Each structure stands twice: as C-alpha cells, then as structure tokens.
Amino acid sequence: EDKVVQSPLSLVVHEGDTVTLNCSYEVTNFRSLLWYKQEKKAPTFLFMLTSSGIEKKSGRLSSILDKKELFSILNITATQTGDSAIYLCASNAGGTSYGKLTFGQGTILTVHP
Amino acid sequence: GAVVSQHPSRVICKSGTSVKIECRSLDFQATTMFWYRQFPKQSLMLMATSNEGSKATYEQGVEKDKFLINHASLTLSTLTVTSAHPEDSSFYICSADRGTREAFFGQGTRLTVV
C-alpha cells in the first residue's frame, strides 16, 4: 500500500521566519510528488515534482525531490500571515490516472504577525 | 486553468436521509473523477474512482452501497450518501483528470448530518 508521511504535523512561526516542511513516501511505481496548499476549501496546486534534484520555485516557495532517499521538502521563506494553511503532500503512481493521489496527513502551518 | 465545480458547498441533513453531491468539469471532459473525504484536521482520503460509463472503483473500507457514485456523462459525476448518519459528517471533495499531469479539485462539500 502506498504511503506518504509528512512532518511536522503542525508548526507555529512568526512572520519573516523560514520554514521547511517534509514529506517522505513509499510508492510502488512512483511517478510524481505534488504539493498543495489548503485554506478553508479545496487544495490549491503548488508544485509537481518528478525528477530528483531539480528545484521548483514560485516566489517565496520552493520545493525539491530526492528520489534516492524518497522524500521532498517544501521551503517557504519570509513567511507571511497569509501563508497560514494546511500544506499537503501527495504522490501519484505510474499506471494510474494522474488524478489518483495518495495524500500525507498534512502540516498545519500557523504564521503569527 | 481548468475548472471543476462542486455543488452544494454546504449541506445539513437529518439522519437517515440521502444527500447527493455533484461534481462538474466546466471546460473539459473528464473520463475519470475522484472522490475524497476529509475529516477535521486530517488529510484527504481517496474514497473511489469514478469512471464515465462504467462502475466506480472503491477503495478498501469504503461501502459502495452507502456511497453511490454515478458518472453518466463526461462532465458530471455524482456522489450520493445514502441513509446518512452523524459519522458521515465530513468534507467531501472531488477532483477531475483532464489527461494532463494535474488533477483539478472542486470546492468541496461540507456535509453535516444531524
């Protein structure tokens, strides 16, 4: 059974701090790893990673995948209160639809002013 | 980007009644859609894969007679929670596969059974 584990489960920081969220996975026939941000409703897509060592970046967020060690990290620099959310990591396996995802438990990030 | 619309966004129903949730892909055809459930402070758990024109594929532990899925067209999948009970109260969310490398999520439905 495919498994995705995130850590920490929750994190409280102050504005301006940098945070690193972790995601490890055990997936048969791994194809991709995805990061989502969830506020009150549907998750919004952040990154999809398929290759090791290639950093993806979007503003203050960046993510990288290590397929040898089976993990990914999501970094957020200069955090803002608007970054407060649940961050979800999910895996997708080859041979299945791209939409079929196994999610981790999520990391609840709280950014205080 | 692709849009997936889910309706209703919130529903409160009495115990023992059935509730239907719709998931529509608005600007693309989706042969496959997915239904997830999320309990408070927990992650999304895949319930079933909805296949257009054929039976849904349910994940282990999900009762197919309780959670009826119908995918009658390429743009619409419905999830019916039959004989709902308070323990079925949850956030239900669908996603659709457009055949690109990304899943598009609906807004979710918060179901409260009283």
Short mmCIF file of N, CA, C and O in Angstrom, two decimals, chain B residues 1 8 10 15 25 30 32 34 39 41 46 49-50 52 58 61 65 67 70 73-74 77-79 84 93-94 100 114:
data_model
loop_
_atom_site.label_atom_id
_atom_site.label_comp_id
_atom_site.label_asym_id
_atom_site.label_seq_id
_atom_site.Cartn_x
_atom_site.Cartn_y
_atom_site.Cartn_z
N GLY B 1 -7.02 28.17 -16.24
CA GLY B 1 -6.90 26.77 -15.86
C GLY B 1 -8.24 26.08 -15.86
O GLY B 1 -9.28 26.72 -15.94
N PRO B 8 -23.65 20.83 -3.57
CA PRO B 8 -23.59 22.13 -2.90
C PRO B 8 -22.26 22.30 -2.15
O PRO B 8 -21.53 21.33 -1.98
N ARG B 10 -22.23 23.37 0.96
CA ARG B 10 -22.52 23.03 2.35
C ARG B 10 -23.93 22.44 2.40
O ARG B 10 -24.84 22.94 1.75
N SER B 15 -30.47 12.71 9.96
CA SER B 15 -30.02 11.33 9.99
C SER B 15 -31.04 10.44 9.29
O SER B 15 -32.25 10.57 9.50
N SER B 25 -17.06 19.08 -14.43
CA SER B 25 -15.93 19.71 -15.09
C SER B 25 -16.52 20.70 -16.09
O SER B 25 -17.30 20.33 -16.96
N ALA B 30 -14.00 14.90 -18.62
CA ALA B 30 -13.27 14.10 -17.64
C ALA B 30 -13.79 12.67 -17.65
O ALA B 30 -14.88 12.40 -17.15
N THR B 32 -12.42 10.39 -16.02
CA THR B 32 -12.19 9.89 -14.67
C THR B 32 -12.27 11.02 -13.66
O THR B 32 -11.68 12.08 -13.86
N PHE B 34 -12.50 11.69 -9.17
CA PHE B 34 -12.14 11.06 -7.91
C PHE B 34 -12.92 11.72 -6.78
O PHE B 34 -13.14 12.93 -6.77
N PHE B 39 -11.76 14.35 7.12
CA PHE B 39 -12.27 14.63 8.46
C PHE B 39 -11.47 15.79 9.04
O PHE B 39 -10.35 16.07 8.59
N LYS B 41 -9.06 18.26 10.59
CA LYS B 41 -7.63 18.20 10.92
C LYS B 41 -6.97 16.92 10.40
O LYS B 41 -5.94 16.50 10.92
N LEU B 46 -8.77 9.05 -0.35
CA LEU B 46 -9.47 8.67 -1.57
C LEU B 46 -10.55 7.66 -1.23
O LEU B 46 -10.28 6.65 -0.58
N THR B 49 -12.84 5.96 -7.32
CA THR B 49 -12.57 6.49 -8.65
C THR B 49 -13.83 6.33 -9.47
O THR B 49 -14.38 5.22 -9.56
N SER B 50 -14.26 7.42 -10.03
CA SER B 50 -15.50 7.43 -10.81
C SER B 50 -15.15 7.37 -12.29
O SER B 50 -14.41 8.21 -12.80
N GLU B 52 -16.43 7.23 -16.22
CA GLU B 52 -17.56 7.54 -17.09
C GLU B 52 -18.03 6.29 -17.83
O GLU B 52 -17.23 5.59 -18.44
N TYR B 58 -14.01 1.40 -5.82
CA TYR B 58 -13.98 1.88 -4.44
C TYR B 58 -12.69 1.45 -3.75
O TYR B 58 -12.18 0.35 -3.98
N GLY B 61 -12.44 -0.55 2.33
CA GLY B 61 -13.09 0.00 3.51
C GLY B 61 -14.20 0.98 3.22
O GLY B 61 -14.89 1.42 4.14
N ASP B 65 -22.41 0.53 -1.27
CA ASP B 65 -23.86 0.69 -1.20
C ASP B 65 -24.25 1.93 -0.41
O ASP B 65 -25.39 2.39 -0.51
N PHE B 67 -22.15 4.80 -0.39
CA PHE B 67 -21.66 5.94 -1.17
C PHE B 67 -21.82 5.59 -2.65
O PHE B 67 -20.93 4.99 -3.26
N ASN B 70 -22.22 7.87 -9.51
CA ASN B 70 -22.71 7.77 -10.88
C ASN B 70 -21.95 8.76 -11.75
O ASN B 70 -21.82 9.93 -11.41
N SER B 73 -22.02 11.15 -17.55
CA SER B 73 -21.56 11.92 -18.70
C SER B 73 -20.11 12.30 -18.50
O SER B 73 -19.56 12.12 -17.41
N LEU B 74 -19.50 12.84 -19.52
CA LEU B 74 -18.08 13.18 -19.44
C LEU B 74 -17.81 14.44 -18.62
O LEU B 74 -16.66 14.82 -18.43
N SER B 77 -20.05 13.84 -12.39
CA SER B 77 -20.08 12.68 -11.50
C SER B 77 -20.86 13.09 -10.26
O SER B 77 -20.76 14.23 -9.80
N THR B 78 -21.65 12.15 -9.75
CA THR B 78 -22.39 12.44 -8.52
C THR B 78 -22.06 11.42 -7.46
O THR B 78 -21.83 10.24 -7.75
N LEU B 79 -22.02 11.89 -6.23
CA LEU B 79 -21.83 11.03 -5.06
C LEU B 79 -23.08 11.17 -4.21
O LEU B 79 -23.44 12.28 -3.82
N ALA B 84 -27.76 8.72 5.54
CA ALA B 84 -26.63 9.38 6.22
C ALA B 84 -26.78 9.32 7.74
O ALA B 84 -27.89 9.40 8.27
N ILE B 93 -14.73 16.03 -1.26
CA ILE B 93 -14.17 16.84 -2.34
C ILE B 93 -13.90 15.94 -3.55
O ILE B 93 -13.48 14.79 -3.40
N CYS B 94 -14.17 16.49 -4.72
CA CYS B 94 -13.94 15.72 -5.93
C CYS B 94 -12.77 16.32 -6.71
O CYS B 94 -12.41 17.49 -6.50
N THR B 100 -4.04 15.72 -18.48
CA THR B 100 -2.75 16.39 -18.32
C THR B 100 -2.17 15.88 -17.01
O THR B 100 -2.73 15.03 -16.36
N VAL B 114 -27.39 15.68 11.13
CA VAL B 114 -27.86 15.94 12.50
C VAL B 114 -28.91 14.92 12.92
O VAL B 114 -29.50 14.23 12.09
#
